[in-house]
């Protein structure tokens, strides 16, 4: 699925372009994934995990653009890829009322209101897709993310104990959150 391009304002006065990634963005996306995984423990990858090859990333972008159930938003500030988000609607008859999403920004673009604006887009997208519930998983201790989700109406409904095991052996839970889109 491809979104209509949109320009939004950040708290520091800069503008940000939101659009679906194109094939030419594949190297930028791979670089962003590597950088973000080194900046925070609150994403699933470590920098030394296996990342897609350039060709795999190009195929992924093509498949996302062609999909009826998945969409990706990339955020560009001054031409730099600041972050991305993905939403995926389930496809089975019994579960297609639900969608889940993931979001991540590079550290220098956090705290500027960008996460909130991208999340607003994802919520609208899920409603347009006819979804009734939007879900996500967030790692225990990610206070900024949890504050954002709660502000947008998400509630915690379960916790997956030991969902995450860090390299030093520390276990963290994953918090499962949900927003009902039909009230
Ligand atoms: C989580 C993330 C998407 C949030 O996006 P963001 O643009 O930084 O968030 P916003 O600027 O929209 O702020 C959201 C709210 O969080 C709260 N907040 C900000 N910093 C906070 C902090 N350090 N602790 C607690 N709450 C905080 C504020 O209430 C803020 O709302 P406000 O702007 O109305 O005051 C972003 O920080 C990020 O990508 N982090 C790294 C990767 C990650 O954790 N991804 C999420 C995985 S589930």
mmCIF file of C-alpha atoms and ligand atoms in Angstrom, residues 10-11 32 36 39-44 82-84 101-107 109-118 136-139 142-149 151-152, ligand 1:
data_model
loop_
_atom_site.group_PDB
_atom_site.id
_atom_site.type_symbol
_atom_site.label_atom_id
_atom_site.label_comp_id
_atom_site.label_asym_id
_atom_site.label_seq_id
_atom_site.Cartn_x
_atom_site.Cartn_y
_atom_site.Cartn_z
ATOM 1 C CA UNK A 10 8.213 19.201 14.053
ATOM 2 C CA UNK A 11 8.534 20.901 17.455
ATOM 3 C CA UNK A 32 18.891 3.402 9.386
ATOM 4 C CA UNK A 36 18.862 2.490 15.296
ATOM 5 C CA UNK A 39 21.254 3.400 19.591
ATOM 6 C CA UNK A 40 18.577 1.700 21.672
ATOM 7 C CA UNK A 41 17.896 -1.610 23.373
ATOM 8 C CA UNK A 42 14.182 -1.054 22.784
ATOM 9 C CA UNK A 43 14.115 -2.476 19.259
ATOM 10 C CA UNK A 44 14.355 -6.182 18.516
ATOM 11 C CA UNK A 82 14.615 10.048 10.438
ATOM 12 C CA UNK A 83 12.443 7.008 11.085
ATOM 13 C CA UNK A 84 9.973 4.500 9.780
ATOM 14 C CA UNK A 101 2.442 -1.868 14.038
ATOM 15 C CA UNK A 102 6.052 -0.996 14.810
ATOM 16 C CA UNK A 103 7.725 2.397 14.857
ATOM 17 C CA UNK A 104 11.288 3.624 15.286
ATOM 18 C CA UNK A 105 13.118 6.925 14.983
ATOM 19 C CA UNK A 106 16.805 7.722 15.055
ATOM 20 C CA UNK A 107 17.729 9.170 18.454
ATOM 21 C CA UNK A 109 14.795 12.863 15.867
ATOM 22 C CA UNK A 110 13.151 11.652 19.093
ATOM 23 C CA UNK A 111 11.221 14.048 21.328
ATOM 24 C CA UNK A 112 10.202 16.326 18.441
ATOM 25 C CA UNK A 113 6.631 15.088 18.225
ATOM 26 C CA UNK A 114 7.371 12.981 15.154
ATOM 27 C CA UNK A 115 6.444 9.649 16.757
ATOM 28 C CA UNK A 116 3.066 11.054 17.762
ATOM 29 C CA UNK A 117 2.318 12.345 14.273
ATOM 30 C CA UNK A 118 3.339 9.092 12.603
ATOM 31 C CA UNK A 136 1.739 -3.546 19.484
ATOM 32 C CA UNK A 137 4.434 -4.934 21.720
ATOM 33 C CA UNK A 138 6.820 -2.685 23.594
ATOM 34 C CA UNK A 139 9.820 -3.665 25.667
ATOM 35 C CA UNK A 142 10.663 2.009 27.184
ATOM 36 C CA UNK A 143 8.997 4.851 29.089
ATOM 37 C CA UNK A 144 8.954 7.340 26.224
ATOM 38 C CA UNK A 145 7.208 4.892 23.900
ATOM 39 C CA UNK A 146 4.724 3.712 26.538
ATOM 40 C CA UNK A 147 3.909 7.350 27.441
ATOM 41 C CA UNK A 148 3.245 8.068 23.775
ATOM 42 C CA UNK A 149 1.012 5.026 23.291
ATOM 43 C CA UNK A 151 -1.420 9.353 25.350
ATOM 44 C CA UNK A 152 -2.889 8.043 22.095
HETATM 45 C C1 LIG B 1 9.166 5.749 20.897
HETATM 46 C C2 LIG B 1 9.270 6.811 19.829
HETATM 47 C C3 LIG B 1 8.644 6.307 18.537
HETATM 48 C C4 LIG B 1 8.476 8.051 20.300
HETATM 49 O O1 LIG B 1 8.523 9.046 19.317
HETATM 50 P P1 LIG B 1 8.940 10.549 19.696
HETATM 51 O O2 LIG B 1 8.828 11.379 18.473
HETATM 52 O O3 LIG B 1 10.258 10.508 20.376
HETATM 53 O O4 LIG B 1 7.810 10.914 20.714
HETATM 54 P P2 LIG B 1 7.073 12.312 20.847
HETATM 55 O O5 LIG B 1 8.044 13.437 20.712
HETATM 56 O O6 LIG B 1 5.892 12.284 19.917
HETATM 57 O O7 LIG B 1 6.640 12.253 22.393
HETATM 58 C C5 LIG B 1 5.661 11.427 22.832
HETATM 59 C C6 LIG B 1 5.360 11.654 24.302
HETATM 60 O O8 LIG B 1 6.221 10.894 25.109
HETATM 61 C C7 LIG B 1 6.390 11.560 26.355
HETATM 62 N N1 LIG B 1 7.815 11.565 26.621
HETATM 63 C C8 LIG B 1 8.783 12.163 25.932
HETATM 64 N N2 LIG B 1 9.980 11.853 26.475
HETATM 65 C C9 LIG B 1 9.734 11.048 27.524
HETATM 66 C C10 LIG B 1 10.560 10.374 28.476
HETATM 67 N N3 LIG B 1 11.887 10.482 28.427
HETATM 68 N N4 LIG B 1 9.958 9.614 29.425
HETATM 69 C C11 LIG B 1 8.602 9.492 29.462
HETATM 70 N N5 LIG B 1 7.800 10.097 28.557
HETATM 71 C C12 LIG B 1 8.348 10.866 27.615
HETATM 72 C C13 LIG B 1 5.765 12.893 26.264
HETATM 73 O O9 LIG B 1 4.511 12.790 26.929
HETATM 74 C C14 LIG B 1 5.541 13.069 24.811
HETATM 75 O O10 LIG B 1 4.368 13.759 24.577
HETATM 76 P P3 LIG B 1 4.412 15.377 24.413
HETATM 77 O O11 LIG B 1 5.259 15.638 23.225
HETATM 78 O O12 LIG B 1 2.981 15.749 24.178
HETATM 79 O O13 LIG B 1 4.989 15.920 25.666
HETATM 80 C C15 LIG B 1 10.744 7.238 19.589
HETATM 81 O O14 LIG B 1 11.250 7.829 20.746
HETATM 82 C C16 LIG B 1 11.636 6.094 19.137
HETATM 83 O O15 LIG B 1 11.594 5.723 17.977
HETATM 84 N N6 LIG B 1 12.482 5.571 20.033
HETATM 85 C C17 LIG B 1 13.473 4.550 19.676
HETATM 86 C C18 LIG B 1 12.886 3.247 19.119
HETATM 87 C C19 LIG B 1 11.697 2.773 19.918
HETATM 88 O O16 LIG B 1 11.711 2.735 21.133
HETATM 89 N N7 LIG B 1 10.647 2.386 19.193
HETATM 90 C C20 LIG B 1 9.392 1.930 19.787
HETATM 91 C C21 LIG B 1 9.380 0.475 19.920
HETATM 92 S S1 LIG B 1 7.835 -0.097 20.584
#
